[in-house]
Coordinates of C-alpha atoms in Angstrom, one line a residue:
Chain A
X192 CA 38.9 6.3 -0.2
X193 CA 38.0 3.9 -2.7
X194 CA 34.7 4.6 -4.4
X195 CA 33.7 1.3 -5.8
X196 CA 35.2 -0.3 -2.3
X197 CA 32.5 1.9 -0.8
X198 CA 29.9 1.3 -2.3
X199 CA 30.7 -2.7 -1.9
X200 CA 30.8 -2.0 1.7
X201 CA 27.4 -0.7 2.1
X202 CA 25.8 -3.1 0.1
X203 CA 27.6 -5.7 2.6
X204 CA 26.1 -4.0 5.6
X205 CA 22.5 -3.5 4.7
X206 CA 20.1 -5.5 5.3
X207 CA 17.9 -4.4 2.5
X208 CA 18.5 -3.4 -1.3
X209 CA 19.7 -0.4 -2.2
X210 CA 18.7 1.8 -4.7
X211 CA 20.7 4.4 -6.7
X212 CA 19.6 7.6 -4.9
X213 CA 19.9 5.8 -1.4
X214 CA 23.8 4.6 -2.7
X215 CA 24.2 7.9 -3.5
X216 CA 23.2 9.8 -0.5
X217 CA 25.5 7.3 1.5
X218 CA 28.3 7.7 -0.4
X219 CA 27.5 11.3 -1.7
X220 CA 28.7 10.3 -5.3
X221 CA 26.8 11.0 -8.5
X222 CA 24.4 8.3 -9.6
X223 CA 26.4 8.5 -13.0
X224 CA 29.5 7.6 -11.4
X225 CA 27.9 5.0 -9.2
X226 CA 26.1 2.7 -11.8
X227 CA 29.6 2.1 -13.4
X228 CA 30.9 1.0 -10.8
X229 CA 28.2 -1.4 -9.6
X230 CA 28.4 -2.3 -13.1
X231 CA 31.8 -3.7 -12.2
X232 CA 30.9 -4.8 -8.7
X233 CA 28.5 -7.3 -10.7
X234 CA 30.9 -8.7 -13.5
X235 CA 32.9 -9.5 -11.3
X236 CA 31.0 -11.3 -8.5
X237 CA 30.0 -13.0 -12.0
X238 CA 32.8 -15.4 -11.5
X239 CA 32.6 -18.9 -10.2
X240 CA 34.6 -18.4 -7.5
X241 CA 32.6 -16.1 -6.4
X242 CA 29.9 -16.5 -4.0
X243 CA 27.6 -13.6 -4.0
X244 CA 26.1 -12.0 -6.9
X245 CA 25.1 -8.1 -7.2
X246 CA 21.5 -8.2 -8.6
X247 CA 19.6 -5.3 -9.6
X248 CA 16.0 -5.4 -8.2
X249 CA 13.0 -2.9 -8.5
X250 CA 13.6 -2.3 -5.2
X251 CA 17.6 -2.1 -5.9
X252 CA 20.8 -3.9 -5.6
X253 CA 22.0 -6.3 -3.1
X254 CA 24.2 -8.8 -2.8
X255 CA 22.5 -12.6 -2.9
X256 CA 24.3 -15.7 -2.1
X257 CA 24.5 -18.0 -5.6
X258 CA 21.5 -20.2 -5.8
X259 CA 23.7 -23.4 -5.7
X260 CA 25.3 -22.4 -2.1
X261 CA 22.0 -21.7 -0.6
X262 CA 21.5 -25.3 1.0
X263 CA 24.9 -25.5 2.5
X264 CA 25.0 -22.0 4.4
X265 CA 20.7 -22.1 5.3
X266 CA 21.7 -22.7 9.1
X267 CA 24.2 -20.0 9.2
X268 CA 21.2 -17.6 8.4
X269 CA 18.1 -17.9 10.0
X270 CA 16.6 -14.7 8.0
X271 CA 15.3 -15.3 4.9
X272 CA 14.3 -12.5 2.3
X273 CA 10.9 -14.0 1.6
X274 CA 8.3 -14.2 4.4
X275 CA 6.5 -18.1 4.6
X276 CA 3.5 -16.2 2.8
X277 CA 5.3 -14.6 0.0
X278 CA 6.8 -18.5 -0.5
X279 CA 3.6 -19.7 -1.0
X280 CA 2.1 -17.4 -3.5
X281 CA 5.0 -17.7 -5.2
X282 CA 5.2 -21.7 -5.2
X283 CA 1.3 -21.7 -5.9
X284 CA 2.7 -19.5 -9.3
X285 CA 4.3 -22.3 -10.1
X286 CA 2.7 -25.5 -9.4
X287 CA -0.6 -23.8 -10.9
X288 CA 1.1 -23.3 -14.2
X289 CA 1.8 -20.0 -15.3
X290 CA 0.5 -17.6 -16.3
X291 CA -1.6 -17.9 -13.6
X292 CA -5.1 -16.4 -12.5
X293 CA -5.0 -14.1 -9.3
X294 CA -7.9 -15.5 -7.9
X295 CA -6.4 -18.9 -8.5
X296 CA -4.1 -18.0 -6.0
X297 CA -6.6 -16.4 -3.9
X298 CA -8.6 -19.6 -4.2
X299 CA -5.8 -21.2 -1.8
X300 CA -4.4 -18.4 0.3
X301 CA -7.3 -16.6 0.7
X302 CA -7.9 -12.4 0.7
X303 CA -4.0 -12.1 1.9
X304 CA -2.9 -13.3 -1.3
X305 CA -3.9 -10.0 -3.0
X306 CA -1.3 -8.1 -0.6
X307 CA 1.5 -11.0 -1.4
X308 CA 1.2 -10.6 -5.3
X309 CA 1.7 -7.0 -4.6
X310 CA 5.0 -7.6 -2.6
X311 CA 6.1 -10.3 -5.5
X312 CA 5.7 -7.5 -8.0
X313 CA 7.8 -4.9 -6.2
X314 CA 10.3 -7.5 -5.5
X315 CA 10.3 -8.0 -9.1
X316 CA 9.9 -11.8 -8.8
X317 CA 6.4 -11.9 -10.5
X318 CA 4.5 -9.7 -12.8
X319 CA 0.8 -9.2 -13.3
X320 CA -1.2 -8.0 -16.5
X321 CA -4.7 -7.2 -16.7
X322 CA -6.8 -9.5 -18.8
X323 CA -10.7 -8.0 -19.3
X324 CA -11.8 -8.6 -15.5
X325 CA -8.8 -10.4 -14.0
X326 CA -5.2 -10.1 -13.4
X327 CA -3.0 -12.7 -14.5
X328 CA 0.3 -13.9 -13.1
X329 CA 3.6 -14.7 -14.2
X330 CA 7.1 -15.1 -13.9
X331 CA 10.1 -12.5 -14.3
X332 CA 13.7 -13.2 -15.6
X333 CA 13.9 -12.0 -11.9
X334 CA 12.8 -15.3 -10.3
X335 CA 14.3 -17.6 -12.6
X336 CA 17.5 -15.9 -11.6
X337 CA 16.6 -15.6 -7.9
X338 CA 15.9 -19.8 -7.7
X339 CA 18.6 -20.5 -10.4
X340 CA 16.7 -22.7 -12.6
X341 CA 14.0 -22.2 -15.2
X342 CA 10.0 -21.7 -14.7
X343 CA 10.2 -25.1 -16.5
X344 CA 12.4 -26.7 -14.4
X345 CA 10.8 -25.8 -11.1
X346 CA 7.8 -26.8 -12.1
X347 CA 8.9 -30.2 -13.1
X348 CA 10.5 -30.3 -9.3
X349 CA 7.5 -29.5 -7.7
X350 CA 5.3 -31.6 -9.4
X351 CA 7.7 -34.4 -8.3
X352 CA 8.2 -32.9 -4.6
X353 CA 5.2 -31.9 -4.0
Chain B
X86 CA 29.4 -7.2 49.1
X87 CA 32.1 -5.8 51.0
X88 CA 33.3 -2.1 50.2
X89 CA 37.0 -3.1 50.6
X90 CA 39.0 -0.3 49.5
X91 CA 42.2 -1.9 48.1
X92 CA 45.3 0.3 45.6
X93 CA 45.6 -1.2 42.7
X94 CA 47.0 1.4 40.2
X95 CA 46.3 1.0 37.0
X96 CA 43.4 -1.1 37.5
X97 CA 40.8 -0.3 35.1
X98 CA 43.9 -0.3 32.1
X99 CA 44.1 -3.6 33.1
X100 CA 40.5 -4.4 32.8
X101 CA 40.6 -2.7 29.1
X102 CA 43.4 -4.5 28.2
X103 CA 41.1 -7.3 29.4
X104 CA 37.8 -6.6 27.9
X105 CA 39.6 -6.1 24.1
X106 CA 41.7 -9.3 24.8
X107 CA 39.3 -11.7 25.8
X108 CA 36.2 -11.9 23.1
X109 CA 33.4 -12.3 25.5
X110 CA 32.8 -10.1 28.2
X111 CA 31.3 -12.5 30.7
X112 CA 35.4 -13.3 31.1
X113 CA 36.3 -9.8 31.4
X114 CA 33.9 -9.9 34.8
X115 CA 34.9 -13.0 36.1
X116 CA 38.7 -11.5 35.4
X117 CA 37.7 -8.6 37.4
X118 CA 36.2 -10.8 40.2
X119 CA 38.8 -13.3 39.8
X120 CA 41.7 -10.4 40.6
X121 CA 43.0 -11.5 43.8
X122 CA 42.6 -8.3 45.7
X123 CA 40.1 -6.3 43.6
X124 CA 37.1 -6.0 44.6
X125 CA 34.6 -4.8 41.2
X126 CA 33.0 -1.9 43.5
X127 CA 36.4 -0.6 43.2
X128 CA 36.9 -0.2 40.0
X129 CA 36.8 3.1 39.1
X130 CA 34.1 3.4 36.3
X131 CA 35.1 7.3 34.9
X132 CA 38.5 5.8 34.9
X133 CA 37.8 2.6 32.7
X134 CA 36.0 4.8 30.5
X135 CA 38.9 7.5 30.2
X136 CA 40.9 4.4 29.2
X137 CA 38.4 3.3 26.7
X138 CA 38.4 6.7 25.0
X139 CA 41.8 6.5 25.2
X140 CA 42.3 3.7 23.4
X141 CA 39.3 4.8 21.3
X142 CA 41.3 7.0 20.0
X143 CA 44.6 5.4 19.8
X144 CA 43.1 2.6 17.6
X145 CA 42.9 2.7 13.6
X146 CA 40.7 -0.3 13.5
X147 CA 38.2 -0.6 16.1
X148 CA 36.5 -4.0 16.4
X149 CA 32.5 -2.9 17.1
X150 CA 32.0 -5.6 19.6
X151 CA 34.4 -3.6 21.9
X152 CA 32.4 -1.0 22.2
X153 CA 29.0 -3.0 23.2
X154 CA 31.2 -5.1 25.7
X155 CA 32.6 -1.9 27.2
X156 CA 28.9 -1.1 28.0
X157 CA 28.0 -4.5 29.6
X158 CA 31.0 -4.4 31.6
X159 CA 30.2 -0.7 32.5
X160 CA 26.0 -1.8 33.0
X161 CA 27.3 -4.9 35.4
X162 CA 29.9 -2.9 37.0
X163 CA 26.9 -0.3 37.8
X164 CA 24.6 -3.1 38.8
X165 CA 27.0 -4.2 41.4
X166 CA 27.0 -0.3 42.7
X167 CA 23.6 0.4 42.8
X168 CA 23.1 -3.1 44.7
X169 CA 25.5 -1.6 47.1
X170 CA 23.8 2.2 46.9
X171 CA 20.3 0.1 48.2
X172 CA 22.2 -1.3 51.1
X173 CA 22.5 1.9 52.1
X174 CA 19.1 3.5 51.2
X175 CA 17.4 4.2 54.5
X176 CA 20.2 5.8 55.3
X177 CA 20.9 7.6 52.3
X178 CA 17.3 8.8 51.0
X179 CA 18.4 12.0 50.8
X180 CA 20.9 11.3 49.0
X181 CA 18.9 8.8 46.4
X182 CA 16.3 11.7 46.3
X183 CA 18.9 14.1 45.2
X184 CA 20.0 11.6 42.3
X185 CA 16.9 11.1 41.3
X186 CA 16.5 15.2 40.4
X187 CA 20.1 14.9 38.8
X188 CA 20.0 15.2 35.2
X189 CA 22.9 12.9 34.3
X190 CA 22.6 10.2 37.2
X191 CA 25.0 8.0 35.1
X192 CA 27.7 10.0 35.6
X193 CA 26.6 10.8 39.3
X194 CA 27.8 6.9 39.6
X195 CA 30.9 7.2 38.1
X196 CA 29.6 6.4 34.4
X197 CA 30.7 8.8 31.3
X198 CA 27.6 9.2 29.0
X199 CA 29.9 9.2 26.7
X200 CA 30.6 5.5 27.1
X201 CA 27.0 4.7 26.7
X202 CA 27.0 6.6 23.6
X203 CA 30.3 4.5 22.2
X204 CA 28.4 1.6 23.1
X205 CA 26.0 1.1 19.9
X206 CA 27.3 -2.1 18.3
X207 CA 27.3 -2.5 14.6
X208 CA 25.8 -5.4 14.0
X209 CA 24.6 -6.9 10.1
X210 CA 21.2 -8.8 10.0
X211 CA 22.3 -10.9 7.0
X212 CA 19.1 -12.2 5.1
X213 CA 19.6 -15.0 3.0
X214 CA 17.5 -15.9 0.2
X215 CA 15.4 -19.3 -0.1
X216 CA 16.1 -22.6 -1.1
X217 CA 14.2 -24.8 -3.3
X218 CA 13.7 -26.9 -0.4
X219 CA 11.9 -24.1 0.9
X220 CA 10.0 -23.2 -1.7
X221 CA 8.6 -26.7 -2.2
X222 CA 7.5 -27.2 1.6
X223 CA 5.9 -23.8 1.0
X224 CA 3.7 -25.1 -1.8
X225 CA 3.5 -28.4 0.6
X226 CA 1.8 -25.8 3.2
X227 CA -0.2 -23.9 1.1
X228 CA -2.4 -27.7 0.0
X229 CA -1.8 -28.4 3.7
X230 CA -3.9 -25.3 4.0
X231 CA -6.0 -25.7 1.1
X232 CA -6.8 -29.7 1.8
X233 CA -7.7 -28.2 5.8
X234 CA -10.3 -25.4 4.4
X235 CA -12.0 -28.1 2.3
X236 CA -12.5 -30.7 5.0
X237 CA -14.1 -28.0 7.2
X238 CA -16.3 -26.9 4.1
X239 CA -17.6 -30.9 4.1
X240 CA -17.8 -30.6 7.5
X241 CA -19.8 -27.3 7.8
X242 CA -22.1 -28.6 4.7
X243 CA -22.8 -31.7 6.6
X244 CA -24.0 -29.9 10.1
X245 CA -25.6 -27.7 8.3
X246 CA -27.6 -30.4 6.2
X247 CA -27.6 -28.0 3.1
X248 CA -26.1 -28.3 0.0
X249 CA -24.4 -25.6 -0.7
X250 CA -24.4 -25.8 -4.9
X251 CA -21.1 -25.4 -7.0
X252 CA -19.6 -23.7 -3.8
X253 CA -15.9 -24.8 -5.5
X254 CA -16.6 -23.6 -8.8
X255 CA -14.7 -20.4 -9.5
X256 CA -17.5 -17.1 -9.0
X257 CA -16.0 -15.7 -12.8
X258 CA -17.2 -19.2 -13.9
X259 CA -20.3 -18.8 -12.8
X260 CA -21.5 -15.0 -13.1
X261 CA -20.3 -15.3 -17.2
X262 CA -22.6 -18.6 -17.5
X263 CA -25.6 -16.7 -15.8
X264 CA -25.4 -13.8 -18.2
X265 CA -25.2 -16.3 -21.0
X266 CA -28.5 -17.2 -19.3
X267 CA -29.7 -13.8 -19.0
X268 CA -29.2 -13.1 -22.4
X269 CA -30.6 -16.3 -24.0
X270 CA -33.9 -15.9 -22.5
X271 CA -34.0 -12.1 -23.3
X272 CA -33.1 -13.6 -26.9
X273 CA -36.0 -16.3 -26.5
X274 CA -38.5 -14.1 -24.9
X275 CA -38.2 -10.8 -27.1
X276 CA -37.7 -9.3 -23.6
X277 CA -35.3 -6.8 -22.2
X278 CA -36.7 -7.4 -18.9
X279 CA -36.5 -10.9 -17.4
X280 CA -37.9 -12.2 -14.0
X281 CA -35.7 -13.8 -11.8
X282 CA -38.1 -16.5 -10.8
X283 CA -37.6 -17.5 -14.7
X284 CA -33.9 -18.4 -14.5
X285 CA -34.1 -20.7 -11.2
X286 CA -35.1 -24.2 -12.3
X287 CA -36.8 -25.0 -9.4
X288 CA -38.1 -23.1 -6.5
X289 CA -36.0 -24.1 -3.6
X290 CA -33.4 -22.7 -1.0
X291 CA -30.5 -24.2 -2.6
X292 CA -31.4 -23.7 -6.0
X293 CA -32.2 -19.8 -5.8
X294 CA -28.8 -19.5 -3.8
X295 CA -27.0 -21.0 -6.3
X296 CA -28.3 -18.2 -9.3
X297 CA -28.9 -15.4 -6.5
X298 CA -25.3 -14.5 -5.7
X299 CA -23.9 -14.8 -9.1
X300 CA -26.5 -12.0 -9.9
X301 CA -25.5 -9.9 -7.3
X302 CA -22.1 -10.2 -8.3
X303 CA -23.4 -9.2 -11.9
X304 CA -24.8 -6.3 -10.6
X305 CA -21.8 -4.9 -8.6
X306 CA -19.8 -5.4 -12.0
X307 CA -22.3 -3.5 -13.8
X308 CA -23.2 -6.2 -16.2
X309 CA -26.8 -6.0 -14.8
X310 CA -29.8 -4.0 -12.7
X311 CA -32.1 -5.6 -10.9
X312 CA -35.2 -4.3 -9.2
X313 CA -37.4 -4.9 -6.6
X314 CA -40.7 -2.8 -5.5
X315 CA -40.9 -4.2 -2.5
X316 CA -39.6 -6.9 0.0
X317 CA -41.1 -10.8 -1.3
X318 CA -41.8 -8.8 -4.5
X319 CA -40.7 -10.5 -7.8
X320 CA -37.2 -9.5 -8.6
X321 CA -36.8 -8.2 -12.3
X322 CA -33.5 -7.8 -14.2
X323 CA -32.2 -6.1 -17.1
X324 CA -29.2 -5.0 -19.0
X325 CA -28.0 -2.3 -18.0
X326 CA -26.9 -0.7 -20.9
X327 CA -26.6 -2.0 -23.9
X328 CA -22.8 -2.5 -23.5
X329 CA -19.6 -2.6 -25.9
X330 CA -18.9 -5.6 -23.5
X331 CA -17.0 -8.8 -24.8
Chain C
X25 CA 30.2 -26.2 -7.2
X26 CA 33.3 -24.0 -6.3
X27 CA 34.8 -24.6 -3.0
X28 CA 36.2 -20.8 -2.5
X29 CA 32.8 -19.4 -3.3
X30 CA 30.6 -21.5 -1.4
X31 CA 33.3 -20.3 1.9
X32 CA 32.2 -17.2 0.8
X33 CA 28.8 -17.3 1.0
X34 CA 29.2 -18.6 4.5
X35 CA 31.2 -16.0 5.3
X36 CA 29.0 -13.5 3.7
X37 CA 25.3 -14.6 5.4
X38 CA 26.7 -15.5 8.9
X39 CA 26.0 -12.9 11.3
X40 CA 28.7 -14.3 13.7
X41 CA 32.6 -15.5 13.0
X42 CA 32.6 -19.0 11.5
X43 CA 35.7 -21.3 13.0
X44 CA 38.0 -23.0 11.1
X45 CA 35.5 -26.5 12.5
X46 CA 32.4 -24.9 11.8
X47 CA 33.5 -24.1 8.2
X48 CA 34.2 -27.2 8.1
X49 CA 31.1 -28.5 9.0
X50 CA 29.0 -26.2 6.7
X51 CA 31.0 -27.5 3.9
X52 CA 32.0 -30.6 4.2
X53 CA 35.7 -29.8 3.4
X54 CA 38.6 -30.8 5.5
X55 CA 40.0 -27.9 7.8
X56 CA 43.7 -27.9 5.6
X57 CA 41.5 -27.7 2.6
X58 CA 39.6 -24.7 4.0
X59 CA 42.7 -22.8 5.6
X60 CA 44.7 -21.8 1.9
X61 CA 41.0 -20.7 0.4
X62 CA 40.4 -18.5 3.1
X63 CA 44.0 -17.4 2.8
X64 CA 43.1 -16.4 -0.6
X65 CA 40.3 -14.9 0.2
X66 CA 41.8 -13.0 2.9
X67 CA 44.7 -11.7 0.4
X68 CA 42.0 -11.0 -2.5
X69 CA 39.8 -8.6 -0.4
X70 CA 43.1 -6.9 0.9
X71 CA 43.2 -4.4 -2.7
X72 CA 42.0 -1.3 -1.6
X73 CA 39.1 -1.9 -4.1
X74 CA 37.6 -4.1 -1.8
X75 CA 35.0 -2.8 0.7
X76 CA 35.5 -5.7 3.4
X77 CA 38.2 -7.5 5.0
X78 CA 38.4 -11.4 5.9
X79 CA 39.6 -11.1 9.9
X80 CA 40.4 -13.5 12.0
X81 CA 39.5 -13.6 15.5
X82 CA 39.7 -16.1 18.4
X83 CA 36.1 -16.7 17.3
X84 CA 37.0 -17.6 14.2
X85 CA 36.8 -15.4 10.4
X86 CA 34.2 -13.0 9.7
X87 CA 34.2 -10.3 7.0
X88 CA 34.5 -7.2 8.6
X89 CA 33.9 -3.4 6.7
X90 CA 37.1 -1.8 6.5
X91 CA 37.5 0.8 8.8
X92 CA 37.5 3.8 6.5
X93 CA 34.0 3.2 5.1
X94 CA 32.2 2.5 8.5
X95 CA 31.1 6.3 9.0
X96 CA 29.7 6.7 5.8
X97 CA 27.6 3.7 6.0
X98 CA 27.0 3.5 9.7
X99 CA 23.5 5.0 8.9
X100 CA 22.3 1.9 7.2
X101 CA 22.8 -0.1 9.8
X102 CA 19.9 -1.4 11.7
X103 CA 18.9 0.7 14.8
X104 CA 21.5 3.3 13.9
X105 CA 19.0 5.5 15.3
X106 CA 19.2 4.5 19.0
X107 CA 19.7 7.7 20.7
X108 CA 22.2 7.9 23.9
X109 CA 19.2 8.3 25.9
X110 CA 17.5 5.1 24.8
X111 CA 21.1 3.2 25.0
X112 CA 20.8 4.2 28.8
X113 CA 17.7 3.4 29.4
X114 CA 18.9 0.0 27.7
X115 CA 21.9 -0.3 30.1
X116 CA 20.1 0.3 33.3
X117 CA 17.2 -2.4 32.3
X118 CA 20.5 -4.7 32.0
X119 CA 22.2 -3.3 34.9
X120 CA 19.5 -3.3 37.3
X121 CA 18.8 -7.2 36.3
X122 CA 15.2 -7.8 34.3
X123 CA 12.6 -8.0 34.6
X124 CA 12.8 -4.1 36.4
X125 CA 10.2 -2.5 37.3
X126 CA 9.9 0.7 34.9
X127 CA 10.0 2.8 38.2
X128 CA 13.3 2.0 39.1
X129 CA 14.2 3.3 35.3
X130 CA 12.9 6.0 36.2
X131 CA 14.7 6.9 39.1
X132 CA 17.6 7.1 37.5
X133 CA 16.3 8.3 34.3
X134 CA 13.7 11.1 35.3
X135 CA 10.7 11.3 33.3
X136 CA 12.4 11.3 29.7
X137 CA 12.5 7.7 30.7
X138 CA 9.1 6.7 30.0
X139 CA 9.4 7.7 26.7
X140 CA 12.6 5.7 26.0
X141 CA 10.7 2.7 26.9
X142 CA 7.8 3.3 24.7
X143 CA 10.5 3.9 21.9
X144 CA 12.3 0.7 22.9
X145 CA 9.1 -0.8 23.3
X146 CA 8.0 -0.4 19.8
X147 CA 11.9 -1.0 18.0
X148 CA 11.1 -4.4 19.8
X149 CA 14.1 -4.1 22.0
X150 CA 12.2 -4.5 25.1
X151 CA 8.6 -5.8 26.2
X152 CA 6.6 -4.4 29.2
X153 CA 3.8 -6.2 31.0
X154 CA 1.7 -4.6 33.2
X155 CA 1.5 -6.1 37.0
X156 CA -0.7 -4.7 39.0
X157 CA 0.0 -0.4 39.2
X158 CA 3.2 -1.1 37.8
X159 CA 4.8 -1.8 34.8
X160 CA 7.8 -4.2 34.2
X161 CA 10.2 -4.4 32.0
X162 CA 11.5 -7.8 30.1
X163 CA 14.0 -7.8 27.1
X164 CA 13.1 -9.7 23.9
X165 CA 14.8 -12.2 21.6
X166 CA 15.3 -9.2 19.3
X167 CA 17.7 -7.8 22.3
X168 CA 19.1 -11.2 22.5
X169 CA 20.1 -10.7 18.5
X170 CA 21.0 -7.3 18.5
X171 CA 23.6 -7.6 21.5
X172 CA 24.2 -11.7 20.7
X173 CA 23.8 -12.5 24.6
X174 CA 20.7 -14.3 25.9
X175 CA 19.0 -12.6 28.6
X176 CA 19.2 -15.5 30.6
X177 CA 23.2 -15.9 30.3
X178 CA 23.2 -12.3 31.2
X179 CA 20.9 -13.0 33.9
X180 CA 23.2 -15.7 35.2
X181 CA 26.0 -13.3 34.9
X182 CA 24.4 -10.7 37.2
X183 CA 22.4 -13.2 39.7
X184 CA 26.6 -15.1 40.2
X185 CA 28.1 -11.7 40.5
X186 CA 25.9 -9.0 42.2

């Protein structure tokens, strides 16, 4: 038995990210031995002709198709990983300019919003930071790896799009 | 359906040879219909399964949609039975009632549990993650949404014939200008009591809404206290402590 | 945009086996273009470091987890948890042709049965609808997607043969 082929395996089969402790209790390995090994699992997946990459999120690692094959395959998959309510919090991020008021958000989507940021956050797609009375939004590393393109960038598309 | 008891050795090898050749299962019944002379109440369900396990067990790499076609084939196969078992009921209700105190009436009908158990199919939920596309008809929605609330806000304002004052303007905006307020004519009065009365410019619905709420929000953050002796009284706030605020 | 990765990914996200025609529809490559890639593929995952193999079936390819890691991870897949009494209950509501009337489950079930259907009820497997003193029993579109066979085809299926 392979270790790193296992561990590939059951990051193929779930449906959610993984963290360390659940990895290990799978595949009864040490956490030590298993973050070398993802390590790897990730460089490699690195390379263009790969089609997934192995990203490390708060809530663990999974695999995620490369942002620039995500129109081509969007029949295949009806799922997405982000609800139609998470997408909008997250595009309002955006469009309102970052960093960006939470009651901003609110403004548009309501008392729901405050349960959405939340989600963003453990996702690792947003963070917030308290400023006096409010909480202020803005964007990770994490979501301008998840969409592929800069804060910048998707802003300038949306304003165009939009 | 006809009962029509026919030998056919090796049958239900057959249909297992069948049900892993052919990928959908639907065929494997139709192949089992389709066999000139066997009729599908004959196949012998504890024998399909033996041959299942069998080849279970034979296999190194076992394909999981086997498993979950063996169990449709096995539930259809059983369907077919129990339609001929309620032919027979009147006759039989002693026989049903017997059944039904059985603890494993599966295997009363010829069906291993054990096949049911085989039968869970792996299957992925693969979750993709969102396009830009996406993304931007979600911020589409989410004016959609916004542009929708508004209208109904003109709407409402206009059968209700009042105007609701700044009702757009953000509540932070407005609770930090009536403290400014509050303070200024504390400063201009020598006062550390104000009257409410004294910060709304003119007496009127609208205009006491518009510097009412703002102080109660002031008051749940603790900026202010107001007090009241009683009901219609006059309202009077103050600071309520002198604050290490801003 | 690499044409071996962006096979990948369609390989990867797709819940079902892609044909050589629908891979070639996704993409927008010619079938004799697709065929060597997926060759490579194929060979590639082959090293034992690998957790998944390209198979082909008469459906087409699919990535498949090799057979030696599918016990350790069978518990992350989803509704892993189905006990064998649930999976009958499941069976008969197939085999005695929906929408069935939760007292016929119970005749062959006994009285366990009523709590498989609350189970199934809630894992959104089923639905139950009460009509008049009794209740029936429909399967969802979750069913549909767990066992990839509408309820109507199976329906059909049953109504042609029984």
């Amino acid at each position: 038995m392979n270790k790193k082929a296992l561990l590939e395996s059951a990051l193929f089969v779930s449906d959610k990210p993984l963290s360390l402790a659940k990895l290990a209790d799978i595949t009864g390995l040490p956490q030590d031995e298993i973050k070398p090994l993802l390590e790897k699992i990730k460089v490699e997946h690195e390379k263009d002709e790969k089609g997934m990459d192995l990203v490390e999120t708060p809530e663990g690692y999974e695999f995620r198709i490369k942002p620039q094959y995500r129109d081509k395959i969007v029949k295949l998959a009806p799922m997405a990983d982000l609800s139609e309510g998470l997408l909008r919090t997250l595009a309002l991020a955006v469009a309102l300019k970052p960093p960006v008021k939470q009651s901003s958000i609110v403004r548009y989507q309501g008392n729901k919003a405050y349960s959405y940021i939340e989600q963003l956050e453990k996702k690792g797609l947003i963070k917030t930071e308290k400023f006096s009375r409010t909480k202020v939004i803005k964007l990770t590393e994490e979501f301008e790896k998840y969409f592929g393109k800069s804060v910048d960038e998707l802003k300038r598309i949306l304003e165009v799009k939009a | 359906m006809k009962a029509k008891q026919v030998e056919q050795p090796k049958a239900e090898e057959d249909i297992l040879k069948t049900i892993i050749e052919k990928e959908s299962w639907e065929d494997v019944i139709y192949y089992i219909v389709g066999l000139e002379q066997l009729n599908p109440w004959d196949v012998d369900l504890t024998r399909l399964t033996e041959s299942f396990l069998k080849f279970a067990q034979s296999v190194k790499d076992l394909d999981f949609r086997i498993p979950a076609k063996v169990v449709f084939v096995a539930a259809i196969l059983l369907r077919l039975k129990a339609d001929y078992l309620s032919i027979f009921e009147e006759e039989e209700d002693d026989e049903v009632e017997k059944m039904l105190k059985e603890e494993k009436p599966f295997a009363e009908l010829g069906i291993d549990p054990n096949l049911v158990q085989l039968g869970y199919p792996m299957r992925r939920v693969p979750k993709r993650q969102v396009t830009l596309e996406e993304l931007i008809s979600a911020l589409r929605s989410a004016l959609e949404v916004r542009e929708r609330k508004e209208e109904r806000v003109k709407v409402l304002r206009g059968q209700l014939n009042v105007n609701l004052p700044h009702e757009e303007e953000d509540m932070t905006i407005r609770t930090e200008k009536m403290l400014k307020e509050i303070d200024g004519l504390m400063q201009k009065l020598h006062q550390d009591k104000i009257e409410f009365g004294q910060i709304v410019k003119e007496w009127k619905r609208d205009k006491v809404i518009e510097k009412f709420i703002p102080m109660l929000h002031l008051e749940h953050d603790g900026k202010i206290s107001s007090e009241q002796e009683d009901f219609f009284k006059k309202i009077l706030i103050s600071k309520k402590t002198l604050q290490s605020k801003n």
